[in-house]
PDB file of N, CA and C in Angstrom:
ATOM      1  N   MET A  93     190.079 207.804 189.728  1.00  0.00           N
ATOM      2  CA  MET A  93     188.830 208.433 189.379  1.00  0.00           C
ATOM      3  C   MET A  93     188.559 208.169 187.905  1.00  0.00           C
ATOM      4  N   ASN A  94     187.323 207.884 187.576  1.00  0.00           N
ATOM      5  CA  ASN A  94     186.911 207.600 186.200  1.00  0.00           C
ATOM      6  C   ASN A  94     186.081 208.751 185.655  1.00  0.00           C
ATOM      7  N   ALA A  95     186.297 209.090 184.389  1.00  0.00           N
ATOM      8  CA  ALA A  95     185.563 210.175 183.758  1.00  0.00           C
ATOM      9  C   ALA A  95     184.807 209.668 182.538  1.00  0.00           C
ATOM     10  N   TYR A  96     183.608 210.193 182.378  1.00  0.00           N
ATOM     11  CA  TYR A  96     182.755 209.936 181.228  1.00  0.00           C
ATOM     12  C   TYR A  96     182.800 211.213 180.399  1.00  0.00           C
ATOM     13  N   LEU A  97     183.336 211.166 179.182  1.00  0.00           N
ATOM     14  CA  LEU A  97     183.501 212.346 178.340  1.00  0.00           C
ATOM     15  C   LEU A  97     182.451 212.380 177.257  1.00  0.00           C
ATOM     16  N   VAL A  98     181.842 213.549 177.064  1.00  0.00           N
ATOM     17  CA  VAL A  98     180.820 213.723 176.034  1.00  0.00           C
ATOM     18  C   VAL A  98     181.221 214.915 175.173  1.00  0.00           C
ATOM     19  N   GLY A  99     181.331 214.678 173.877  1.00  0.00           N
ATOM     20  CA  GLY A  99     181.690 215.729 172.934  1.00  0.00           C
ATOM     21  C   GLY A  99     183.069 215.492 172.378  1.00  0.00           C
ATOM     22  N   ALA A 100     183.384 216.123 171.272  1.00  0.00           N
ATOM     23  CA  ALA A 100     184.678 216.057 170.592  1.00  0.00           C
ATOM     24  C   ALA A 100     184.827 214.759 169.804  1.00  0.00           C
ATOM     25  N   ASP A 101     185.261 214.898 168.571  1.00  0.00           N
ATOM     26  CA  ASP A 101     185.496 213.727 167.731  1.00  0.00           C
ATOM     27  C   ASP A 101     186.759 212.996 168.171  1.00  0.00           C
ATOM     28  N   THR A 102     187.804 213.765 168.443  1.00  0.00           N
ATOM     29  CA  THR A 102     189.054 213.191 168.932  1.00  0.00           C
ATOM     30  C   THR A 102     189.442 213.911 170.213  1.00  0.00           C
ATOM     31  N   LEU A 103     190.201 213.235 171.040  1.00  0.00           N
ATOM     32  CA  LEU A 103     190.556 213.807 172.332  1.00  0.00           C
ATOM     33  C   LEU A 103     191.934 214.457 172.349  1.00  0.00           C
ATOM     34  N   GLY A 104     192.806 214.118 171.423  1.00  0.00           N
ATOM     35  CA  GLY A 104     194.131 214.732 171.379  1.00  0.00           C
ATOM     36  C   GLY A 104     194.911 214.497 172.659  1.00  0.00           C
ATOM     37  N   ASN A 105     195.352 215.567 173.317  1.00  0.00           N
ATOM     38  CA  ASN A 105     196.158 215.482 174.541  1.00  0.00           C
ATOM     39  C   ASN A 105     195.330 215.399 175.814  1.00  0.00           C
ATOM     40  N   ILE A 106     194.030 215.377 175.702  1.00  0.00           N
ATOM     41  CA  ILE A 106     193.165 215.397 176.882  1.00  0.00           C
ATOM     42  C   ILE A 106     193.359 214.176 177.777  1.00  0.00           C
ATOM     43  N   PRO A 107     193.476 212.939 177.248  1.00  0.00           N
ATOM     44  CA  PRO A 107     193.720 211.803 178.153  1.00  0.00           C
ATOM     45  C   PRO A 107     195.004 211.949 178.963  1.00  0.00           C
ATOM     46  N   GLN A 108     196.039 212.542 178.358  1.00  0.00           N
ATOM     47  CA  GLN A 108     197.296 212.763 179.077  1.00  0.00           C
ATOM     48  C   GLN A 108     197.089 213.767 180.213  1.00  0.00           C
ATOM     49  N   LEU A 109     196.358 214.846 179.958  1.00  0.00           N
ATOM     50  CA  LEU A 109     196.068 215.829 181.007  1.00  0.00           C
ATOM     51  C   LEU A 109     195.272 215.191 182.132  1.00  0.00           C
ATOM     52  N   LEU A 110     194.276 214.399 181.773  1.00  0.00           N
ATOM     53  CA  LEU A 110     193.466 213.733 182.801  1.00  0.00           C
ATOM     54  C   LEU A 110     194.315 212.781 183.630  1.00  0.00           C
ATOM     55  N   ALA A 111     195.236 212.063 182.979  1.00  0.00           N
ATOM     56  CA  ALA A 111     196.118 211.143 183.704  1.00  0.00           C
ATOM     57  C   ALA A 111     196.983 211.896 184.702  1.00  0.00           C
ATOM     58  N   GLU A 112     197.414 213.097 184.354  1.00  0.00           N
ATOM     59  CA  GLU A 112     198.206 213.913 185.274  1.00  0.00           C
ATOM     60  C   GLU A 112     197.404 214.304 186.512  1.00  0.00           C
ATOM     61  N   HIS A 113     196.089 214.340 186.365  1.00  0.00           N
ATOM     62  CA  HIS A 113     195.198 214.649 187.482  1.00  0.00           C
ATOM     63  C   HIS A 113     194.706 213.377 188.181  1.00  0.00           C
ATOM     64  N   GLY A 114     195.183 212.234 187.746  1.00  0.00           N
ATOM     65  CA  GLY A 114     194.758 210.967 188.343  1.00  0.00           C
ATOM     66  C   GLY A 114     193.396 210.498 187.872  1.00  0.00           C
ATOM     67  N   ILE A 115     193.019 210.908 186.677  1.00  0.00           N
ATOM     68  CA  ILE A 115     191.699 210.584 186.126  1.00  0.00           C
ATOM     69  C   ILE A 115     191.886 209.732 184.880  1.00  0.00           C
ATOM     70  N   THR A 116     191.133 208.651 184.778  1.00  0.00           N
ATOM     71  CA  THR A 116     191.166 207.816 183.578  1.00  0.00           C
ATOM     72  C   THR A 116     189.868 208.005 182.791  1.00  0.00           C
ATOM     73  N   VAL A 117     189.976 207.870 181.479  1.00  0.00           N
ATOM     74  CA  VAL A 117     188.805 207.996 180.618  1.00  0.00           C
ATOM     75  C   VAL A 117     188.070 206.665 180.642  1.00  0.00           C
ATOM     76  N   GLN A 118     186.915 206.651 181.265  1.00  0.00           N
ATOM     77  CA  GLN A 118     186.111 205.438 181.331  1.00  0.00           C
ATOM     78  C   GLN A 118     185.382 205.218 180.010  1.00  0.00           C
ATOM     79  N   LYS A 119     184.793 206.304 179.478  1.00  0.00           N
ATOM     80  CA  LYS A 119     184.055 206.209 178.225  1.00  0.00           C
ATOM     81  C   LYS A 119     184.057 207.571 177.561  1.00  0.00           C
ATOM     82  N   HIS A 120     184.103 207.568 176.230  1.00  0.00           N
ATOM     83  CA  HIS A 120     184.038 208.802 175.460  1.00  0.00           C
ATOM     84  C   HIS A 120     183.016 208.620 174.353  1.00  0.00           C
ATOM     85  N   VAL A 121     182.047 209.518 174.291  1.00  0.00           N
ATOM     86  CA  VAL A 121     181.090 209.534 173.189  1.00  0.00           C
ATOM     87  C   VAL A 121     181.203 210.892 172.506  1.00  0.00           C
ATOM     88  N   SER A 122     181.156 210.881 171.183  1.00  0.00           N
ATOM     89  CA  SER A 122     181.409 212.104 170.426  1.00  0.00           C
ATOM     90  C   SER A 122     180.272 213.116 170.536  1.00  0.00           C
ATOM     91  N   GLY A 123     179.060 212.642 170.673  1.00  0.00           N
ATOM     92  CA  GLY A 123     177.930 213.558 170.729  1.00  0.00           C
ATOM     93  C   GLY A 123     177.353 213.886 169.371  1.00  0.00           C
ATOM     94  N   ARG A 124     178.043 213.520 168.315  1.00  0.00           N
ATOM     95  CA  ARG A 124     177.525 213.796 166.969  1.00  0.00           C
ATOM     96  C   ARG A 124     176.545 212.714 166.506  1.00  0.00           C
ATOM     97  N   ASN A 125     176.775 211.489 166.920  1.00  0.00           N
ATOM     98  CA  ASN A 125     175.901 210.382 166.569  1.00  0.00           C
ATOM     99  C   ASN A 125     174.548 210.583 167.265  1.00  0.00           C
ATOM    100  N   VAL A 126     173.471 210.308 166.564  1.00  0.00           N
ATOM    101  CA  VAL A 126     172.132 210.497 167.130  1.00  0.00           C
ATOM    102  C   VAL A 126     171.963 209.655 168.392  1.00  0.00           C
ATOM    103  N   ALA A 127     172.522 208.465 168.416  1.00  0.00           N
ATOM    104  CA  ALA A 127     172.416 207.606 169.599  1.00  0.00           C
ATOM    105  C   ALA A 127     173.124 208.231 170.797  1.00  0.00           C
ATOM    106  N   HIS A 128     174.193 208.984 170.552  1.00  0.00           N
ATOM    107  CA  HIS A 128     174.926 209.638 171.635  1.00  0.00           C
ATOM    108  C   HIS A 128     174.184 210.856 172.162  1.00  0.00           C
ATOM    109  N   GLN A 129     173.254 211.381 171.365  1.00  0.00           N
ATOM    110  CA  GLN A 129     172.542 212.579 171.767  1.00  0.00           C
ATOM    111  C   GLN A 129     171.378 212.276 172.697  1.00  0.00           C
ATOM    112  N   ARG A 130     171.045 211.020 172.815  1.00  0.00           N
ATOM    113  CA  ARG A 130     169.995 210.636 173.754  1.00  0.00           C
ATOM    114  C   ARG A 130     170.590 210.485 175.145  1.00  0.00           C
ATOM    115  N   LYS A 131     169.751 210.657 176.119  1.00  0.00           N
ATOM    116  CA  LYS A 131     170.196 210.519 177.499  1.00  0.00           C
ATOM    117  C   LYS A 131     170.577 209.064 177.756  1.00  0.00           C
ATOM    118  N   PRO A 132     171.796 208.801 178.197  1.00  0.00           N
ATOM    119  CA  PRO A 132     172.191 207.414 178.457  1.00  0.00           C
ATOM    120  C   PRO A 132     171.449 206.880 179.674  1.00  0.00           C
ATOM    121  N   PRO A 133     171.292 205.565 179.757  1.00  0.00           N
ATOM    122  CA  PRO A 133     170.573 205.007 180.909  1.00  0.00           C
ATOM    123  C   PRO A 133     171.327 205.211 182.217  1.00  0.00           C
ATOM    124  N   SER A 134     172.648 205.282 182.147  1.00  0.00           N
ATOM    125  CA  SER A 134     173.453 205.427 183.358  1.00  0.00           C
ATOM    126  C   SER A 134     174.853 205.892 182.980  1.00  0.00           C
ATOM    127  N   LEU A 135     175.535 206.489 183.949  1.00  0.00           N
ATOM    128  CA  LEU A 135     176.929 206.864 183.735  1.00  0.00           C
ATOM    129  C   LEU A 135     177.861 205.727 184.124  1.00  0.00           C
ATOM    130  N   ASN A 136     177.309 204.591 184.527  1.00  0.00           N
ATOM    131  CA  ASN A 136     178.050 203.351 184.775  1.00  0.00           C
ATOM    132  C   ASN A 136     179.276 203.519 185.669  1.00  0.00           C
ATOM    133  N   GLY A 137     179.100 204.071 186.826  1.00  0.00           N
ATOM    134  CA  GLY A 137     180.188 204.144 187.797  1.00  0.00           C
ATOM    135  C   GLY A 137     181.200 205.247 187.561  1.00  0.00           C
ATOM    136  N   ALA A 138     180.899 206.201 186.711  1.00  0.00           N
ATOM    137  CA  ALA A 138     181.821 207.319 186.487  1.00  0.00           C
ATOM    138  C   ALA A 138     181.793 208.237 187.703  1.00  0.00           C
ATOM    139  N   ASP A 139     182.949 208.813 188.023  1.00  0.00           N
ATOM    140  CA  ASP A 139     183.056 209.743 189.135  1.00  0.00           C
ATOM    141  C   ASP A 139     182.934 211.186 188.679  1.00  0.00           C
ATOM    142  N   LEU A 140     183.134 211.412 187.375  1.00  0.00           N
ATOM    143  CA  LEU A 140     183.133 212.762 186.838  1.00  0.00           C
ATOM    144  C   LEU A 140     182.601 212.731 185.412  1.00  0.00           C
ATOM    145  N   LEU A 141     181.737 213.676 185.089  1.00  0.00           N
ATOM    146  CA  LEU A 141     181.211 213.834 183.737  1.00  0.00           C
ATOM    147  C   LEU A 141     181.835 215.095 183.154  1.00  0.00           C
ATOM    148  N   ILE A 142     182.452 214.980 181.975  1.00  0.00           N
ATOM    149  CA  ILE A 142     183.063 216.124 181.315  1.00  0.00           C
ATOM    150  C   ILE A 142     182.318 216.367 180.007  1.00  0.00           C
ATOM    151  N   LEU A 143     181.742 217.563 179.881  1.00  0.00           N
ATOM    152  CA  LEU A 143     181.003 217.954 178.690  1.00  0.00           C
ATOM    153  C   LEU A 143     181.819 218.977 177.906  1.00  0.00           C
ATOM    154  N   PHE A 144     182.118 218.680 176.654  1.00  0.00           N
ATOM    155  CA  PHE A 144     182.832 219.628 175.803  1.00  0.00           C
ATOM    156  C   PHE A 144     181.796 220.441 175.043  1.00  0.00           C
ATOM    157  N   THR A 145     181.601 221.682 175.467  1.00  0.00           N
ATOM    158  CA  THR A 145     180.477 222.508 175.038  1.00  0.00           C
ATOM    159  C   THR A 145     180.517 222.911 173.573  1.00  0.00           C
ATOM    160  N   ASP A 146     181.687 222.971 172.956  1.00  0.00           N
ATOM    161  CA  ASP A 146     181.737 223.409 171.573  1.00  0.00           C
ATOM    162  C   ASP A 146     181.329 222.319 170.584  1.00  0.00           C
ATOM    163  N   PHE A 147     180.978 221.143 171.076  1.00  0.00           N
ATOM    164  CA  PHE A 147     180.541 220.057 170.203  1.00  0.00           C
ATOM    165  C   PHE A 147     179.132 219.567 170.518  1.00  0.00           C
ATOM    166  N   LEU A 148     178.450 220.185 171.490  1.00  0.00           N
ATOM    167  CA  LEU A 148     177.161 219.666 171.937  1.00  0.00           C
ATOM    168  C   LEU A 148     176.065 220.718 171.845  1.00  0.00           C
ATOM    169  N   SER A 149     174.857 220.250 171.601  1.00  0.00           N
ATOM    170  CA  SER A 149     173.714 221.158 171.626  1.00  0.00           C
ATOM    171  C   SER A 149     173.274 221.373 173.072  1.00  0.00           C
ATOM    172  N   HIS A 150     172.473 222.384 173.277  1.00  0.00           N
ATOM    173  CA  HIS A 150     171.996 222.689 174.629  1.00  0.00           C
ATOM    174  C   HIS A 150     171.162 221.556 175.207  1.00  0.00           C
ATOM    175  N   ASN A 151     170.350 220.914 174.360  1.00  0.00           N
ATOM    176  CA  ASN A 151     169.501 219.831 174.848  1.00  0.00           C
ATOM    177  C   ASN A 151     170.318 218.618 175.282  1.00  0.00           C
ATOM    178  N   VAL A 152     171.377 218.316 174.550  1.00  0.00           N
ATOM    179  CA  VAL A 152     172.237 217.185 174.915  1.00  0.00           C
ATOM    180  C   VAL A 152     172.924 217.481 176.248  1.00  0.00           C
ATOM    181  N   MET A 153     173.457 218.702 176.384  1.00  0.00           N
ATOM    182  CA  MET A 153     174.123 219.063 177.641  1.00  0.00           C
ATOM    183  C   MET A 153     173.143 219.002 178.806  1.00  0.00           C
ATOM    184  N   LYS A 154     171.935 219.480 178.587  1.00  0.00           N
ATOM    185  CA  LYS A 154     170.922 219.465 179.653  1.00  0.00           C
ATOM    186  C   LYS A 154     170.609 218.033 180.080  1.00  0.00           C
ATOM    187  N   ALA A 155     170.454 217.136 179.118  1.00  0.00           N
ATOM    188  CA  ALA A 155     170.135 215.747 179.446  1.00  0.00           C
ATOM    189  C   ALA A 155     171.258 215.094 180.259  1.00  0.00           C
ATOM    190  N   TYR A 156     172.504 215.329 179.871  1.00  0.00           N
ATOM    191  CA  TYR A 156     173.632 214.739 180.602  1.00  0.00           C
ATOM    192  C   TYR A 156     173.800 215.378 181.980  1.00  0.00           C
ATOM    193  N   ARG A 157     173.589 216.691 182.084  1.00  0.00           N
ATOM    194  CA  ARG A 157     173.685 217.352 183.393  1.00  0.00           C
ATOM    195  C   ARG A 157     172.623 216.817 184.345  1.00  0.00           C
ATOM    196  N   GLU A 158     171.413 216.645 183.850  1.00  0.00           N
ATOM    197  CA  GLU A 158     170.343 216.098 184.688  1.00  0.00           C
ATOM    198  C   GLU A 158     170.672 214.688 185.147  1.00  0.00           C
ATOM    199  N   LEU A 159     171.226 213.882 184.253  1.00  0.00           N
ATOM    200  CA  LEU A 159     171.616 212.521 184.621  1.00  0.00           C
ATOM    201  C   LEU A 159     172.707 212.545 185.689  1.00  0.00           C
ATOM    202  N   ALA A 160     173.675 213.432 185.524  1.00  0.00           N
ATOM    203  CA  ALA A 160     174.745 213.552 186.522  1.00  0.00           C
ATOM    204  C   ALA A 160     174.169 213.971 187.875  1.00  0.00           C
ATOM    205  N   ASN A 161     173.242 214.895 187.874  1.00  0.00           N
ATOM    206  CA  ASN A 161     172.611 215.306 189.133  1.00  0.00           C
ATOM    207  C   ASN A 161     171.820 214.162 189.755  1.00  0.00           C
ATOM    208  N   ASP A 162     171.101 213.410 188.937  1.00  0.00           N
ATOM    209  CA  ASP A 162     170.321 212.274 189.442  1.00  0.00           C
ATOM    210  C   ASP A 162     171.219 211.212 190.069  1.00  0.00           C
ATOM    211  N   GLU A 163     172.380 210.988 189.473  1.00  0.00           N
ATOM    212  CA  GLU A 163     173.297 209.954 189.964  1.00  0.00           C
ATOM    213  C   GLU A 163     174.359 210.512 190.912  1.00  0.00           C
ATOM    214  N   GLN A 164     174.247 211.800 191.234  1.00  0.00           N
ATOM    215  CA  GLN A 164     175.174 212.473 192.136  1.00  0.00           C
ATOM    216  C   GLN A 164     176.621 212.338 191.666  1.00  0.00           C
ATOM    217  N   VAL A 165     176.825 212.629 190.399  1.00  0.00           N
ATOM    218  CA  VAL A 165     178.145 212.618 189.779  1.00  0.00           C
ATOM    219  C   VAL A 165     178.516 214.066 189.477  1.00  0.00           C
ATOM    220  N   ARG A 166     179.720 214.472 189.858  1.00  0.00           N
ATOM    221  CA  ARG A 166     180.156 215.831 189.543  1.00  0.00           C
ATOM    222  C   ARG A 166     180.331 215.968 188.042  1.00  0.00           C
ATOM    223  N   PHE A 167     180.104 217.184 187.537  1.00  0.00           N
ATOM    224  CA  PHE A 167     180.299 217.404 186.113  1.00  0.00           C
ATOM    225  C   PHE A 167     181.017 218.720 185.869  1.00  0.00           C
ATOM    226  N   VAL A 168     181.703 218.763 184.739  1.00  0.00           N
ATOM    227  CA  VAL A 168     182.430 219.941 184.296  1.00  0.00           C
ATOM    228  C   VAL A 168     182.017 220.195 182.861  1.00  0.00           C
ATOM    229  N   ALA A 169     181.741 221.446 182.534  1.00  0.00           N
ATOM    230  CA  ALA A 169     181.440 221.832 181.159  1.00  0.00           C
ATOM    231  C   ALA A 169     182.481 222.851 180.724  1.00  0.00           C
ATOM    232  N   CYS A 170     183.158 222.566 179.620  1.00  0.00           N
ATOM    233  CA  CYS A 170     184.195 223.475 179.130  1.00  0.00           C
ATOM    234  C   CYS A 170     184.404 223.250 177.639  1.00  0.00           C
ATOM    235  N   ARG A 171     185.187 224.128 177.035  1.00  0.00           N
ATOM    236  CA  ARG A 171     185.552 223.945 175.634  1.00  0.00           C
ATOM    237  C   ARG A 171     186.554 222.802 175.522  1.00  0.00           C
ATOM    238  N   ARG A 172     186.705 222.253 174.315  1.00  0.00           N
ATOM    239  CA  ARG A 172     187.621 221.142 174.111  1.00  0.00           C
ATOM    240  C   ARG A 172     189.034 221.665 173.881  1.00  0.00           C
ATOM    241  N   SER A 173     189.674 222.013 174.965  1.00  0.00           N
ATOM    242  CA  SER A 173     191.083 222.399 174.905  1.00  0.00           C
ATOM    243  C   SER A 173     191.718 222.003 176.228  1.00  0.00           C
ATOM    244  N   VAL A 174     192.999 221.741 176.177  1.00  0.00           N
ATOM    245  CA  VAL A 174     193.711 221.326 177.381  1.00  0.00           C
ATOM    246  C   VAL A 174     193.658 222.436 178.426  1.00  0.00           C
ATOM    247  N   CYS A 175     193.822 223.679 178.002  1.00  0.00           N
ATOM    248  CA  CYS A 175     193.815 224.809 178.947  1.00  0.00           C
ATOM    249  C   CYS A 175     192.451 224.967 179.622  1.00  0.00           C
ATOM    250  N   ALA A 176     191.384 224.926 178.838  1.00  0.00           N
ATOM    251  CA  ALA A 176     190.041 225.090 179.403  1.00  0.00           C
ATOM    252  C   ALA A 176     189.710 223.947 180.355  1.00  0.00           C
ATOM    253  N   LEU A 177     190.070 222.732 179.992  1.00  0.00           N
ATOM    254  CA  LEU A 177     189.801 221.592 180.864  1.00  0.00           C
ATOM    255  C   LEU A 177     190.621 221.675 182.144  1.00  0.00           C
ATOM    256  N   SER A 178     191.869 222.064 182.027  1.00  0.00           N
ATOM    257  CA  SER A 178     192.723 222.195 183.204  1.00  0.00           C
ATOM    258  C   SER A 178     192.161 223.223 184.175  1.00  0.00           C
ATOM    259  N   GLN A 179     191.707 224.364 183.668  1.00  0.00           N
ATOM    260  CA  GLN A 179     191.111 225.391 184.516  1.00  0.00           C
ATOM    261  C   GLN A 179     189.838 224.890 185.182  1.00  0.00           C
ATOM    262  N   SER A 180     189.020 224.160 184.441  1.00  0.00           N
ATOM    263  CA  SER A 180     187.768 223.637 185.002  1.00  0.00           C
ATOM    264  C   SER A 180     188.042 222.605 186.094  1.00  0.00           C
ATOM    265  N   LEU A 181     189.048 221.764 185.890  1.00  0.00           N
ATOM    266  CA  LEU A 181     189.386 220.761 186.901  1.00  0.00           C
ATOM    267  C   LEU A 181     189.917 221.427 188.169  1.00  0.00           C
ATOM    268  N   GLU A 182     190.690 222.485 188.008  1.00  0.00           N
ATOM    269  CA  GLU A 182     191.200 223.198 189.173  1.00  0.00           C
ATOM    270  C   GLU A 182     190.066 223.859 189.948  1.00  0.00           C
ATOM    271  N   LYS A 183     189.038 224.342 189.251  1.00  0.00           N
ATOM    272  CA  LYS A 183     187.894 224.974 189.916  1.00  0.00           C
ATOM    273  C   LYS A 183     187.128 224.003 190.804  1.00  0.00           C
ATOM    274  N   ILE A 184     187.088 222.727 190.413  1.00  0.00           N
ATOM    275  CA  ILE A 184     186.367 221.750 191.237  1.00  0.00           C
ATOM    276  C   ILE A 184     187.286 221.045 192.224  1.00  0.00           C
ATOM    277  N   GLY A 185     188.553 221.465 192.270  1.00  0.00           N
ATOM    278  CA  GLY A 185     189.467 220.929 193.271  1.00  0.00           C
ATOM    279  C   GLY A 185     190.304 219.755 192.830  1.00  0.00           C
ATOM    280  N   GLU A 186     190.314 219.431 191.545  1.00  0.00           N
ATOM    281  CA  GLU A 186     191.148 218.339 191.037  1.00  0.00           C
ATOM    282  C   GLU A 186     192.497 218.913 190.637  1.00  0.00           C
ATOM    283  N   VAL A 187     193.366 219.080 191.610  1.00  0.00           N
ATOM    284  CA  VAL A 187     194.668 219.693 191.383  1.00  0.00           C
ATOM    285  C   VAL A 187     195.655 218.638 190.900  1.00  0.00           C
ATOM    286  N   LYS A 188     196.457 219.017 189.917  1.00  0.00           N
ATOM    287  CA  LYS A 188     197.440 218.108 189.336  1.00  0.00           C
ATOM    288  C   LYS A 188     198.505 217.753 190.370  1.00  0.00           C
ATOM    289  N   ASP A 189     198.922 216.509 190.357  1.00  0.00           N
ATOM    290  CA  ASP A 189     199.981 216.034 191.248  1.00  0.00           C
ATOM    291  C   ASP A 189     201.325 216.440 190.649  1.00  0.00           C
ATOM    292  N   CYS A 190     201.974 217.407 191.272  1.00  0.00           N
ATOM    293  CA  CYS A 190     203.245 217.933 190.750  1.00  0.00           C
ATOM    294  C   CYS A 190     204.473 217.304 191.395  1.00  0.00           C
ATOM    295  N   SER A 191     204.269 216.299 192.221  1.00  0.00           N
ATOM    296  CA  SER A 191     205.405 215.730 192.942  1.00  0.00           C
ATOM    297  C   SER A 191     206.411 215.057 192.011  1.00  0.00           C
ATOM    298  N   GLN A 192     205.981 214.578 190.861  1.00  0.00           N
ATOM    299  CA  GLN A 192     206.877 213.893 189.931  1.00  0.00           C
ATOM    300  C   GLN A 192     207.321 214.773 188.769  1.00  0.00           C
ATOM    301  N   CYS A 193     206.929 216.042 188.771  1.00  0.00           N
ATOM    302  CA  CYS A 193     207.243 216.940 187.672  1.00  0.00           C
ATOM    303  C   CYS A 193     208.741 217.258 187.643  1.00  0.00           C
ATOM    304  N   PRO A 194     209.390 217.124 186.488  1.00  0.00           N
ATOM    305  CA  PRO A 194     210.822 217.422 186.410  1.00  0.00           C
ATOM    306  C   PRO A 194     211.131 218.916 186.591  1.00  0.00           C
ATOM    307  N   ASN A 195     210.144 219.783 186.364  1.00  0.00           N
ATOM    308  CA  ASN A 195     210.350 221.224 186.515  1.00  0.00           C
ATOM    309  C   ASN A 195     210.116 221.712 187.935  1.00  0.00           C
ATOM    310  N   ARG A 196     209.724 220.829 188.817  1.00  0.00           N
ATOM    311  CA  ARG A 196     209.422 221.218 190.191  1.00  0.00           C
ATOM    312  C   ARG A 196     210.712 221.552 190.926  1.00  0.00           C
ATOM    313  N   LYS A 197     210.691 222.664 191.637  1.00  0.00           N
ATOM    314  CA  LYS A 197     211.843 223.048 192.415  1.00  0.00           C
ATOM    315  C   LYS A 197     211.792 222.314 193.741  1.00  0.00           C
ATOM    316  N   SER A 198     212.902 221.698 194.100  1.00  0.00           N
ATOM    317  CA  SER A 198     212.932 220.945 195.362  1.00  0.00           C
ATOM    318  C   SER A 198     213.032 221.900 196.527  1.00  0.00           C
ATOM    319  N   LYS A 199     212.348 221.517 197.614  1.00  0.00           N
ATOM    320  CA  LYS A 199     212.409 222.311 198.839  1.00  0.00           C
ATOM    321  C   LYS A 199     213.649 221.951 199.620  1.00  0.00           C
ATOM    322  N   ARG A 200     214.325 222.928 200.124  1.00  0.00           N
ATOM    323  CA  ARG A 200     215.562 222.671 200.870  1.00  0.00           C
ATOM    324  C   ARG A 200     215.373 222.929 202.323  1.00  0.00           C
TER     325      ARG A 200
END
């Protein structure tokens, strides 16, 4: 699954969290640049749009949400933190694959 990320200057641990959910970062735009604040022509094959609300204005979020609806792409809006993103992904059914986790208790 590919994700289009909007907001945040740096992503920190977010790409690692997304990888644990089987999601790759297709494109990331910070949202601070004026060119990034305009509605993009397309999400270019993204399966998921992630909006980091603490870095975006309401108009920018509205434009991206409308584009996601037009292209039938699911979207998540959350704060830029690993915990908030993880909770949002779980709400839409993107559950982390725990089969390879070293802390997982084996079933007997």
